Amino acid sequence: MGGNRIQVGIVGAGPAGLLLGHLLHLNGIDSLIVENRSREYVIDRVRAGVLEQGTVDLLQAMGVGDGLQQAGLRHEGLHVSFRGSRHRIDLAGLTGGKAITVYGQNEVVRDLIDARTATTRPLHFEAERVSVSDLDSSSPVLRFQHGGAEHEVHCDYIAGCDGFHGICRPAIPEGVLTVYERIYPFAWLGILSEAAPSSEELVYTYHDRGFALFSMRSPKVTRLYFQVPPDEPIEHWSDEAIWTEMLERMTTQDGWQPNVGRIIQKSVTPMRSFVAAPMRYGRLFLAGDSAHIVPPTGAKGLNLAASDVLVLARALKAFYQHGRTEWLQEYSDVCLRRVWKAQRFSWWMTSTLHRFPDGHAFDHQRQLADLDYLTTSRAAMTSLAEQYVGLPADVSFESAGLTD
Ligand code: APR
Ligand code: PHB
């Protein structure tokens, strides 16, 4: 049995765990990251791809922004399409020059794994039987099997960065957490296609047949989604049927439509809003998807994971450098203020742009009026723009040991 001590045990090598590990490293704080999947699985997993301005700034301030700088696509606007017309929202013009960057989450994860590997600090893939215990003691324990050996690591703190289906949140005793949840009566069917994007910016479409979204991953790869019933089996959709539906929903009166190409990946993603509060129990801190899920319509998931770990890194730095614990105490409250605003925004975008199966004719007209207002009122566009490029994290980079 390998016995051990570490300052911070991190469960999960998704964006939250890897970003936290690197922020701690930059502050000279030890961590151990354990991940139950393989390196290839974690990198290849297809996820969202929109980074808020603040997430881009954070990656750059952390010194892990080179790939992003080279391959990221900066978008200064987006389009909202309904009744057959596209309307542009000038994100940069309405926010004093802020933008979003399209860069696949799997690229972000690959860059962070490379950065972690370069630090030589431990990152164990394919760990088995990962568990956490003694969370309300002064030395919580992280146990796992790796490389044929049992490991028992005593930590000062544990960060639960293990996503929605992880083991950390369920390790919190019954009755501690309040769960807020909404499940939507639809899912997204998403594809990656070998086709040059036919628009330089994203197009969010509200159509009589349901929501559709045009996005991209690179100058050669288009990423598209449309709304389907929940739990829709992907086998029900041939490539041909996917293209017919996609073009039907997306083609606008001026003839704009996505370029068609070979489909290289397809999957169905369920939609939910979820928050577990508080994001802390004893010496366990939850960050990212382990504490909250947003429906993908506002592309906020990865960005919330990034702001959570910035708040956590600030608190751990204050503890290790000055013995101060107030920021650890405040962690959950500070995160949740931003999380709830992103929840509200993601719910609003989802509710405005999707057809609800039991929706009334009244709701359909109201949604169209909402979109008409959104695309003609500068105030409404400004509100969307400032939320889309990302509301502030309430925590300075400097307080987490970075230069702004
Ligand atoms: N032990 C170790 N690792 C685990 C365990 C476990 N028992 N269970 C899950 N994990 C790992 C997962 O394999 C995954 O790599 O934890 C990681 C969690 O990563 P993500 O699910 O990516 O969550 P997070 O890091 O919070 O990133 C936020 O933003 O775009 C959204 O949902 C999207 O992944 C996304 C997220
Ligand atoms: C994506 O490119 O995967 C994407 C873009 C915008 C969203 C969701 C997903 O709102």
Tab-separated table of C-alpha atoms and ligand atoms in Angstrom:
chain	number	residue	atom	x	y	z
A	1	MET	CA	0.000	0.000	0.000
A	2	GLY	CA	1.485	3.356	-1.043
A	3	GLY	CA	1.042	5.849	1.860
A	4	ASN	CA	1.505	9.500	1.051
A	5	ARG	CA	0.846	13.136	1.867
A	6	ILE	CA	0.022	15.902	-0.543
A	7	GLN	CA	-1.277	19.414	-0.144
A	8	VAL	CA	-4.205	19.196	-2.574
A	9	GLY	CA	-5.734	15.996	-4.000
A	10	ILE	CA	-7.587	16.616	-7.245
A	11	VAL	CA	-10.136	14.119	-8.563
A	12	GLY	CA	-10.668	14.394	-12.332
A	13	ALA	CA	-8.505	15.567	-15.237
A	14	GLY	CA	-11.104	17.532	-17.170
A	15	PRO	CA	-10.742	21.275	-17.622
A	16	ALA	CA	-11.501	21.995	-13.936
A	17	GLY	CA	-8.947	19.577	-12.457
A	18	LEU	CA	-6.191	20.378	-14.940
A	19	LEU	CA	-6.632	24.140	-14.657
A	20	LEU	CA	-6.626	23.948	-10.885
A	21	GLY	CA	-3.514	21.775	-10.863
A	22	HIS	CA	-1.692	24.297	-13.018
A	23	LEU	CA	-2.830	27.337	-11.027
A	24	LEU	CA	-1.611	25.620	-7.864
A	25	HIS	CA	1.670	24.733	-9.530
A	26	LEU	CA	2.202	28.381	-10.469
A	27	ASN	CA	1.797	29.218	-6.774
A	28	GLY	CA	4.200	26.498	-5.639
A	29	ILE	CA	1.412	24.337	-4.189
A	30	ASP	CA	1.619	20.535	-4.552
A	31	SER	CA	-1.170	18.545	-6.047
A	32	LEU	CA	-1.929	15.040	-7.238
A	33	ILE	CA	-4.464	14.543	-10.037
A	34	VAL	CA	-6.260	11.204	-10.402
A	35	GLU	CA	-8.392	10.446	-13.437
A	36	ASN	CA	-10.254	7.199	-14.059
A	37	ARG	CA	-10.183	7.390	-17.869
A	38	SER	CA	-7.216	7.088	-20.221
A	39	ARG	CA	-5.271	10.067	-21.560
A	40	GLU	CA	-6.596	9.350	-25.085
A	41	TYR	CA	-10.196	9.162	-23.929
A	42	VAL	CA	-9.955	12.462	-22.058
A	43	ILE	CA	-8.363	14.221	-25.041
A	44	ASP	CA	-10.590	12.747	-27.745
A	45	ARG	CA	-13.903	13.269	-25.964
A	46	VAL	CA	-15.858	15.747	-28.112
A	47	ARG	CA	-17.281	18.568	-26.036
A	48	ALA	CA	-18.158	22.239	-26.441
A	49	GLY	CA	-15.813	24.791	-27.893
A	50	VAL	CA	-16.600	28.380	-26.983
A	51	LEU	CA	-14.290	30.241	-24.622
A	52	GLU	CA	-15.372	33.475	-23.001
A	53	GLN	CA	-13.017	36.436	-23.090
A	54	GLY	CA	-12.139	35.878	-19.412
A	55	THR	CA	-11.300	32.199	-20.009
A	56	VAL	CA	-9.001	33.142	-22.901
A	57	ASP	CA	-7.328	35.794	-20.705
A	58	LEU	CA	-6.953	33.241	-17.895
A	59	LEU	CA	-5.331	30.593	-20.115
A	60	GLN	CA	-2.976	33.208	-21.466
A	61	ALA	CA	-2.083	34.584	-18.021
A	62	MET	CA	-1.350	30.987	-16.940
A	63	GLY	CA	1.094	30.552	-19.820
A	64	VAL	CA	-0.978	27.824	-21.502
A	65	GLY	CA	-2.413	29.958	-24.313
A	66	ASP	CA	-0.034	29.159	-27.198
A	67	GLY	CA	-2.271	26.606	-28.950
A	68	LEU	CA	-5.223	28.901	-28.419
A	69	GLN	CA	-3.311	31.835	-29.842
A	70	GLN	CA	-2.393	29.826	-32.943
A	71	ALA	CA	-5.536	27.832	-33.672
A	72	GLY	CA	-8.323	29.594	-31.750
A	73	LEU	CA	-10.877	31.455	-33.896
A	74	ARG	CA	-11.764	34.843	-32.404
A	75	HIS	CA	-15.400	35.790	-33.043
A	76	GLU	CA	-16.523	39.365	-32.542
A	77	GLY	CA	-20.176	38.644	-33.274
A	78	LEU	CA	-22.819	35.968	-33.625
A	79	HIS	CA	-26.066	35.541	-35.550
A	80	VAL	CA	-29.552	34.825	-34.359
A	81	SER	CA	-31.820	33.419	-37.064
A	82	PHE	CA	-35.610	33.170	-37.048
A	83	ARG	CA	-38.409	33.463	-39.620
A	84	GLY	CA	-35.783	32.756	-42.266
A	85	SER	CA	-33.508	35.763	-41.563
A	86	ARG	CA	-30.163	36.058	-39.821
A	87	HIS	CA	-29.507	39.010	-37.484
A	88	ARG	CA	-25.985	39.836	-36.342
A	89	ILE	CA	-25.183	40.762	-32.752
A	90	ASP	CA	-21.971	42.757	-32.542
A	91	LEU	CA	-20.430	41.240	-29.420
A	92	ALA	CA	-17.244	43.315	-29.541
A	93	GLY	CA	-18.958	46.589	-30.429
A	94	LEU	CA	-21.429	46.211	-27.575
A	95	THR	CA	-18.918	45.148	-24.905
A	96	GLY	CA	-16.004	47.512	-25.435
A	97	GLY	CA	-14.031	45.057	-27.572
A	98	LYS	CA	-14.610	41.696	-25.881
A	99	ALA	CA	-15.057	38.574	-27.992
A	100	ILE	CA	-15.366	34.806	-27.722
A	101	THR	CA	-12.876	32.284	-29.072
A	102	VAL	CA	-13.819	29.016	-30.701
A	103	TYR	CA	-11.263	26.421	-29.609
A	104	GLY	CA	-12.333	22.835	-28.886
A	105	GLN	CA	-12.424	21.780	-25.264
A	106	ASN	CA	-10.373	18.742	-26.237
A	107	GLU	CA	-7.615	21.090	-27.458
A	108	VAL	CA	-7.744	22.964	-24.144
A	109	VAL	CA	-7.442	19.662	-22.299
A	110	ARG	CA	-4.560	18.515	-24.503
A	111	ASP	CA	-2.661	21.789	-23.842
A	112	LEU	CA	-3.248	21.476	-20.099
A	113	ILE	CA	-2.100	17.840	-20.004
A	114	ASP	CA	1.094	18.881	-21.825
A	115	ALA	CA	1.623	21.698	-19.334
A	116	ARG	CA	1.041	19.352	-16.400
A	117	THR	CA	3.397	16.759	-17.807
A	118	ALA	CA	6.097	19.427	-18.188
A	119	THR	CA	5.836	20.275	-14.467
A	120	THR	CA	6.501	16.581	-13.613
A	121	ARG	CA	3.853	16.817	-10.902
A	122	PRO	CA	1.716	13.648	-10.651
A	123	LEU	CA	-1.195	13.041	-13.007
A	124	HIS	CA	-2.472	9.465	-12.960
A	125	PHE	CA	-4.738	8.260	-15.748
A	126	GLU	CA	-6.722	5.034	-15.579
A	127	ALA	CA	-6.907	5.147	-11.794
A	128	GLU	CA	-9.411	2.640	-10.444
A	129	ARG	CA	-11.700	2.540	-7.411
A	130	VAL	CA	-11.162	6.225	-6.663
A	131	SER	CA	-12.747	7.270	-3.364
A	132	VAL	CA	-12.585	10.128	-0.864
A	133	SER	CA	-13.199	10.005	2.888
A	134	ASP	CA	-12.657	11.848	6.202
A	135	LEU	CA	-13.830	14.994	4.478
A	136	ASP	CA	-14.752	16.772	7.712
A	137	SER	CA	-11.426	15.964	9.391
A	138	SER	CA	-8.236	18.017	9.112
A	139	SER	CA	-6.746	15.418	6.780
A	140	PRO	CA	-9.158	14.061	4.164
A	141	VAL	CA	-8.085	10.894	2.379
A	142	LEU	CA	-7.962	10.079	-1.329
A	143	ARG	CA	-7.735	6.373	-2.185
A	144	PHE	CA	-7.260	4.735	-5.571
A	145	GLN	CA	-5.603	1.867	-7.371
A	146	HIS	CA	-3.008	2.635	-9.984
A	147	GLY	CA	-0.297	0.624	-11.691
A	148	GLY	CA	-1.308	-2.474	-9.750
A	149	ALA	CA	-0.889	-0.764	-6.334
A	150	GLU	CA	-3.287	0.603	-3.716
A	151	HIS	CA	-2.723	4.248	-2.844
A	152	GLU	CA	-3.907	6.107	0.222
A	153	VAL	CA	-3.071	9.781	0.099
A	154	HIS	CA	-3.635	12.130	3.029
A	155	CYS	CA	-4.411	15.639	1.837
A	156	ASP	CA	-4.900	19.103	3.315
A	157	TYR	CA	-7.755	19.639	0.883
A	158	ILE	CA	-9.510	17.673	-1.862
A	159	ALA	CA	-10.910	19.247	-5.021
A	160	GLY	CA	-13.821	17.354	-6.571
A	161	CYS	CA	-13.318	18.128	-10.268
A	162	ASP	CA	-14.791	14.822	-11.406
A	163	GLY	CA	-17.746	16.031	-13.432
A	164	PHE	CA	-21.440	15.358	-13.070
A	165	HIS	CA	-21.080	11.558	-12.742
A	166	GLY	CA	-18.094	11.644	-10.391
A	167	ILE	CA	-17.687	10.259	-6.874
A	168	CYS	CA	-16.995	13.424	-4.876
A	169	ARG	CA	-20.445	14.985	-4.747
A	170	PRO	CA	-22.035	11.649	-3.720
A	171	ALA	CA	-19.425	11.350	-0.920
A	172	ILE	CA	-21.008	14.327	0.845
A	173	PRO	CA	-23.388	13.128	3.581
A	174	GLU	CA	-27.100	13.138	2.880
A	175	GLY	CA	-28.847	16.353	3.860
A	176	VAL	CA	-25.872	18.682	3.362
A	177	LEU	CA	-26.489	19.686	-0.229
A	178	THR	CA	-29.502	21.346	-1.721
A	179	VAL	CA	-30.001	20.335	-5.339
A	180	TYR	CA	-31.710	22.609	-7.854
A	181	GLU	CA	-32.511	20.912	-11.138
A	182	ARG	CA	-34.430	21.315	-14.370
A	183	ILE	CA	-34.508	18.709	-17.114
A	184	TYR	CA	-35.573	19.898	-20.549
A	185	PRO	CA	-37.942	17.972	-22.816
A	186	PHE	CA	-35.406	17.786	-25.648
A	187	ALA	CA	-31.778	16.915	-26.443
A	188	TRP	CA	-29.215	18.025	-29.050
A	189	LEU	CA	-28.088	15.835	-31.892
A	190	GLY	CA	-24.591	17.092	-32.729
A	191	ILE	CA	-22.271	16.353	-35.642
A	192	LEU	CA	-18.767	17.200	-36.726
A	193	SER	CA	-18.490	17.472	-40.483
A	194	GLU	CA	-15.564	17.731	-42.865
A	195	ALA	CA	-16.834	20.929	-44.452
A	196	ALA	CA	-15.482	24.454	-44.453
A	197	PRO	CA	-17.671	26.661	-42.228
A	198	SER	CA	-19.969	28.699	-44.495
A	199	SER	CA	-20.201	31.520	-41.931
A	200	GLU	CA	-17.339	33.044	-39.961
A	201	GLU	CA	-19.576	33.332	-36.917
A	202	LEU	CA	-22.011	31.105	-35.016
A	203	VAL	CA	-25.672	31.017	-36.040
A	204	TYR	CA	-28.338	30.198	-33.431
A	205	THR	CA	-31.611	29.298	-35.199
A	206	TYR	CA	-35.180	29.185	-33.922
A	207	HIS	CA	-37.266	27.292	-36.479
A	208	ASP	CA	-40.806	25.916	-36.490
A	209	ARG	CA	-39.255	22.431	-36.472
A	210	GLY	CA	-37.038	23.329	-33.481
A	211	PHE	CA	-33.651	24.765	-32.530
A	212	ALA	CA	-30.512	24.426	-34.662
A	213	LEU	CA	-26.959	25.727	-34.174
A	214	PHE	CA	-24.159	26.321	-36.643
A	215	SER	CA	-20.663	26.316	-35.120
A	216	MET	CA	-17.198	25.189	-36.134
A	217	ARG	CA	-13.925	23.764	-34.877
A	218	SER	CA	-11.460	24.902	-37.542
A	219	PRO	CA	-11.392	26.374	-41.063
A	220	LYS	CA	-12.064	22.833	-42.322
A	221	VAL	CA	-14.477	21.428	-39.755
A	222	THR	CA	-18.078	22.487	-39.141
A	223	ARG	CA	-19.917	21.657	-35.894
A	224	LEU	CA	-23.707	21.525	-36.104
A	225	TYR	CA	-26.542	20.681	-33.751
A	226	PHE	CA	-30.309	20.415	-33.823
A	227	GLN	CA	-32.986	19.771	-31.261
A	228	VAL	CA	-34.388	16.220	-31.046
A	229	PRO	CA	-36.661	14.488	-28.512
A	230	PRO	CA	-34.909	13.501	-25.257
A	231	ASP	CA	-33.180	10.086	-25.386
A	232	GLU	CA	-33.415	10.046	-29.179
A	233	PRO	CA	-31.413	7.000	-30.355
A	234	ILE	CA	-28.659	8.233	-32.684
A	235	GLU	CA	-29.264	5.124	-34.855
A	236	HIS	CA	-32.575	6.670	-35.893
A	237	TRP	CA	-30.666	9.233	-37.889
A	238	SER	CA	-28.881	8.327	-41.100
A	239	ASP	CA	-26.343	10.878	-42.341
A	240	GLU	CA	-28.706	11.765	-45.142
A	241	ALA	CA	-31.626	12.360	-42.783
A	242	ILE	CA	-29.380	14.534	-40.569
A	243	TRP	CA	-28.435	16.757	-43.503
A	244	THR	CA	-32.031	17.055	-44.707
A	245	GLU	CA	-33.176	18.197	-41.251
A	246	MET	CA	-30.166	20.466	-40.717
A	247	LEU	CA	-30.651	22.266	-44.033
A	248	GLU	CA	-34.394	22.521	-43.559
A	249	ARG	CA	-33.942	24.333	-40.262
A	250	MET	CA	-30.907	26.440	-41.090
A	251	THR	CA	-31.349	27.654	-44.666
A	252	THR	CA	-32.312	31.324	-44.659
A	253	GLN	CA	-34.274	33.311	-47.254
A	254	ASP	CA	-31.082	34.799	-48.688
A	255	GLY	CA	-29.909	31.250	-49.468
A	256	TRP	CA	-27.355	30.917	-46.656
A	257	GLN	CA	-26.854	27.365	-45.423
A	258	PRO	CA	-24.069	25.240	-43.992
A	259	ASN	CA	-21.726	23.471	-46.399
A	260	VAL	CA	-22.394	19.755	-46.492
A	261	GLY	CA	-19.526	17.329	-45.916
A	262	ARG	CA	-18.709	13.886	-44.579
A	263	ILE	CA	-19.982	13.389	-41.031
A	264	ILE	CA	-17.040	12.341	-38.844
A	265	GLN	CA	-18.752	12.215	-35.456
A	266	LYS	CA	-22.348	12.233	-34.229
A	267	SER	CA	-23.946	12.014	-30.787
A	268	VAL	CA	-26.962	13.024	-28.735
A	269	THR	CA	-26.511	15.243	-25.652
A	270	PRO	CA	-29.189	15.532	-22.968
A	271	MET	CA	-30.009	18.981	-21.612
A	272	ARG	CA	-30.212	19.854	-17.971
A	273	SER	CA	-29.736	22.695	-15.532
A	274	PHE	CA	-28.335	21.574	-12.182
A	275	VAL	CA	-26.775	23.223	-9.135
A	276	ALA	CA	-25.685	21.528	-5.889
A	277	ALA	CA	-25.088	23.988	-3.065
A	278	PRO	CA	-22.976	24.672	-1.149
A	279	MET	CA	-19.984	23.738	-3.320
A	280	ARG	CA	-18.070	22.664	-0.232
A	281	TYR	CA	-18.247	20.147	2.557
A	282	GLY	CA	-15.483	20.244	5.183
A	283	ARG	CA	-12.227	20.047	3.259
A	284	LEU	CA	-13.803	18.913	-0.003
A	285	PHE	CA	-14.390	21.628	-2.604
A	286	LEU	CA	-16.498	20.897	-5.683
A	287	ALA	CA	-15.603	22.705	-8.923
A	288	GLY	CA	-17.016	22.626	-12.455
A	289	ASP	CA	-19.537	20.039	-13.625
A	290	SER	CA	-19.372	18.142	-10.319
A	291	ALA	CA	-21.295	21.035	-8.762
A	292	HIS	CA	-23.310	22.437	-11.654
A	293	ILE	CA	-24.472	21.691	-15.188
A	294	VAL	CA	-25.858	24.154	-17.707
A	295	PRO	CA	-27.657	23.281	-20.926
A	296	PRO	CA	-25.162	23.880	-23.759
A	297	THR	CA	-27.125	26.716	-25.393
A	298	GLY	CA	-25.019	29.495	-23.869
A	299	ALA	CA	-21.755	27.493	-24.083
A	300	LYS	CA	-21.001	28.247	-20.436
A	301	GLY	CA	-19.928	24.843	-18.982
A	302	LEU	CA	-16.185	25.052	-19.459
A	303	ASN	CA	-16.144	28.764	-18.624
A	304	LEU	CA	-17.824	28.157	-15.275
A	305	ALA	CA	-15.306	25.427	-14.490
A	306	ALA	CA	-12.529	27.948	-15.200
A	307	SER	CA	-13.945	30.632	-12.915
A	308	ASP	CA	-14.595	28.153	-10.080
A	309	VAL	CA	-10.991	27.032	-10.035
A	310	LEU	CA	-9.724	30.602	-10.182
A	311	VAL	CA	-11.711	31.303	-7.005
A	312	LEU	CA	-10.408	28.080	-5.423
A	313	ALA	CA	-6.794	28.765	-6.385
A	314	ARG	CA	-7.026	32.248	-4.843
A	315	ALA	CA	-8.352	30.756	-1.608
A	316	LEU	CA	-5.697	28.009	-1.433
A	317	LYS	CA	-2.924	30.504	-2.195
A	318	ALA	CA	-4.101	32.748	0.672
A	319	PHE	CA	-4.137	29.712	2.962
A	320	TYR	CA	-0.674	28.406	2.050
A	321	GLN	CA	1.033	31.777	1.805
A	322	HIS	CA	-0.627	33.655	4.666
A	323	GLY	CA	-2.530	31.062	6.704
A	324	ARG	CA	-5.787	32.840	5.841
A	325	THR	CA	-8.955	30.794	5.560
A	326	GLU	CA	-11.680	33.418	4.879
A	327	TRP	CA	-11.495	32.919	1.135
A	328	LEU	CA	-11.876	29.167	1.591
A	329	GLN	CA	-14.988	29.896	3.687
A	330	GLU	CA	-16.347	32.214	1.007
A	331	TYR	CA	-15.523	29.910	-1.917
A	332	SER	CA	-19.011	28.546	-2.496
A	333	ASP	CA	-20.793	31.907	-2.170
A	334	VAL	CA	-18.401	33.654	-4.551
A	335	CYS	CA	-18.709	30.868	-7.167
A	336	LEU	CA	-22.456	30.536	-6.886
A	337	ARG	CA	-23.137	34.205	-7.639
A	338	ARG	CA	-21.546	33.775	-11.072
A	339	VAL	CA	-22.898	30.240	-11.512
A	340	TRP	CA	-26.493	31.361	-10.970
A	341	LYS	CA	-26.171	34.221	-13.428
A	342	ALA	CA	-24.830	31.784	-16.035
A	343	GLN	CA	-27.624	29.366	-15.138
A	344	ARG	CA	-30.181	32.083	-15.720
A	345	PHE	CA	-28.619	33.049	-19.043
A	346	SER	CA	-28.348	29.430	-20.274
A	347	TRP	CA	-31.942	28.732	-19.253
A	348	TRP	CA	-33.095	31.899	-21.018
A	349	MET	CA	-31.254	31.101	-24.258
A	350	THR	CA	-32.553	27.534	-24.128
A	351	SER	CA	-36.145	28.555	-23.453
A	352	THR	CA	-36.133	31.268	-26.098
A	353	LEU	CA	-34.624	29.194	-28.907
A	354	HIS	CA	-36.233	25.733	-28.530
A	355	ARG	CA	-39.674	24.420	-29.439
A	356	PHE	CA	-41.266	22.892	-26.343
A	357	PRO	CA	-43.208	19.718	-27.228
A	358	ASP	CA	-46.178	20.845	-25.129
A	359	GLY	CA	-45.682	24.481	-26.136
A	360	HIS	CA	-48.725	26.596	-26.746
A	361	ALA	CA	-49.271	28.741	-29.801
A	362	PHE	CA	-48.984	31.658	-27.358
A	363	ASP	CA	-45.460	30.618	-26.350
A	364	HIS	CA	-44.373	30.332	-29.969
A	365	GLN	CA	-45.514	33.898	-30.701
A	366	ARG	CA	-43.947	35.130	-27.455
A	367	GLN	CA	-40.616	33.515	-28.394
A	368	LEU	CA	-40.732	35.159	-31.810
A	369	ALA	CA	-41.456	38.514	-30.139
A	370	ASP	CA	-38.564	37.901	-27.733
A	371	LEU	CA	-36.231	37.285	-30.690
A	372	ASP	CA	-37.595	40.294	-32.577
A	373	TYR	CA	-36.943	42.467	-29.517
A	374	LEU	CA	-33.509	40.907	-28.990
A	375	THR	CA	-32.365	41.638	-32.518
A	376	THR	CA	-33.752	45.187	-32.786
A	377	SER	CA	-33.116	46.706	-29.364
A	378	ARG	CA	-29.604	47.852	-28.588
A	379	ALA	CA	-30.308	47.370	-24.879
A	380	ALA	CA	-31.392	43.747	-25.418
A	381	MET	CA	-28.426	43.015	-27.689
A	382	THR	CA	-26.056	44.573	-25.154
A	383	SER	CA	-27.491	42.379	-22.420
A	384	LEU	CA	-26.983	39.241	-24.514
A	385	ALA	CA	-23.509	40.347	-25.588
A	386	GLU	CA	-22.159	41.020	-22.101
A	387	GLN	CA	-23.403	37.663	-20.880
A	388	TYR	CA	-22.247	35.759	-23.951
A	389	VAL	CA	-18.677	37.081	-23.771
A	390	GLY	CA	-18.851	36.344	-20.034
A	391	LEU	CA	-19.729	38.162	-16.839
A	392	PRO	CA	-16.753	38.966	-14.602
A	393	ALA	CA	-15.405	36.320	-12.227
A	394	ASP	CA	-15.436	38.706	-9.199
A	395	VAL	CA	-11.861	37.612	-8.476
A	396	SER	CA	-8.723	39.197	-9.904
A	397	PHE	CA	-6.039	37.120	-11.616
A	398	GLU	CA	-3.508	38.775	-9.325
A	399	SER	CA	-5.211	37.415	-6.185
A	400	ALA	CA	-4.696	33.916	-7.633
A	401	GLY	CA	-0.990	34.574	-8.205
A	402	LEU	CA	-1.174	35.616	-11.883
A	403	THR	CA	-0.327	38.889	-13.571
A	404	ASP	CA	-3.419	40.513	-15.080
B	1	APR	N1	-12.310	9.202	-10.539
B	1	APR	C1	-11.465	9.982	-11.245
B	1	APR	N2	-11.865	10.781	-12.255
B	1	APR	C2	-13.166	10.783	-12.545
B	1	APR	C3	-14.105	10.008	-11.841
B	1	APR	C4	-13.621	9.177	-10.799
B	1	APR	N3	-14.446	8.394	-10.093
B	1	APR	N4	-15.326	10.229	-12.374
B	1	APR	C5	-15.159	11.100	-13.368
B	1	APR	N5	-13.860	11.442	-13.488
B	1	APR	C6	-13.252	12.332	-14.485
B	1	APR	C7	-13.887	12.251	-15.852
B	1	APR	O1	-13.411	11.147	-16.599
B	1	APR	C8	-13.461	13.579	-16.460
B	1	APR	O2	-12.223	13.497	-17.132
B	1	APR	O3	-13.429	13.675	-14.095
B	1	APR	C9	-13.322	14.506	-15.255
B	1	APR	C10	-14.396	15.565	-15.236
B	1	APR	O4	-14.233	16.383	-16.333
B	1	APR	P1	-15.437	17.104	-17.082
B	1	APR	O5	-16.621	16.210	-17.111
B	1	APR	O6	-14.920	17.631	-18.347
B	1	APR	O7	-15.861	18.303	-16.088
B	1	APR	P2	-15.102	19.670	-15.728
B	1	APR	O8	-13.644	19.502	-15.641
B	1	APR	O9	-15.856	20.216	-14.577
B	1	APR	O10	-15.333	20.564	-17.018
B	1	APR	C11	-16.444	21.337	-17.228
B	1	APR	O11	-17.545	22.136	-19.248
B	1	APR	O12	-18.055	22.090	-21.479
B	1	APR	C12	-18.465	21.680	-20.217
B	1	APR	O13	-19.533	19.692	-19.527
B	1	APR	C13	-18.454	20.221	-20.166
B	1	APR	O14	-16.602	18.926	-19.575
B	1	APR	C14	-17.156	20.026	-19.448
B	1	APR	C15	-17.211	21.064	-18.466
B	2	PHB	C1	-19.930	24.240	-30.047
B	2	PHB	O1	-19.236	24.750	-30.937
B	2	PHB	O2	-19.784	23.064	-29.714
B	2	PHB	C2	-20.958	25.047	-29.360
B	2	PHB	C3	-21.077	26.381	-29.679
B	2	PHB	C4	-22.034	27.151	-29.027
B	2	PHB	C5	-22.866	26.583	-28.111
B	2	PHB	C6	-22.743	25.242	-27.774
B	2	PHB	C7	-21.780	24.468	-28.407
B	2	PHB	O3	-23.812	27.328	-27.514
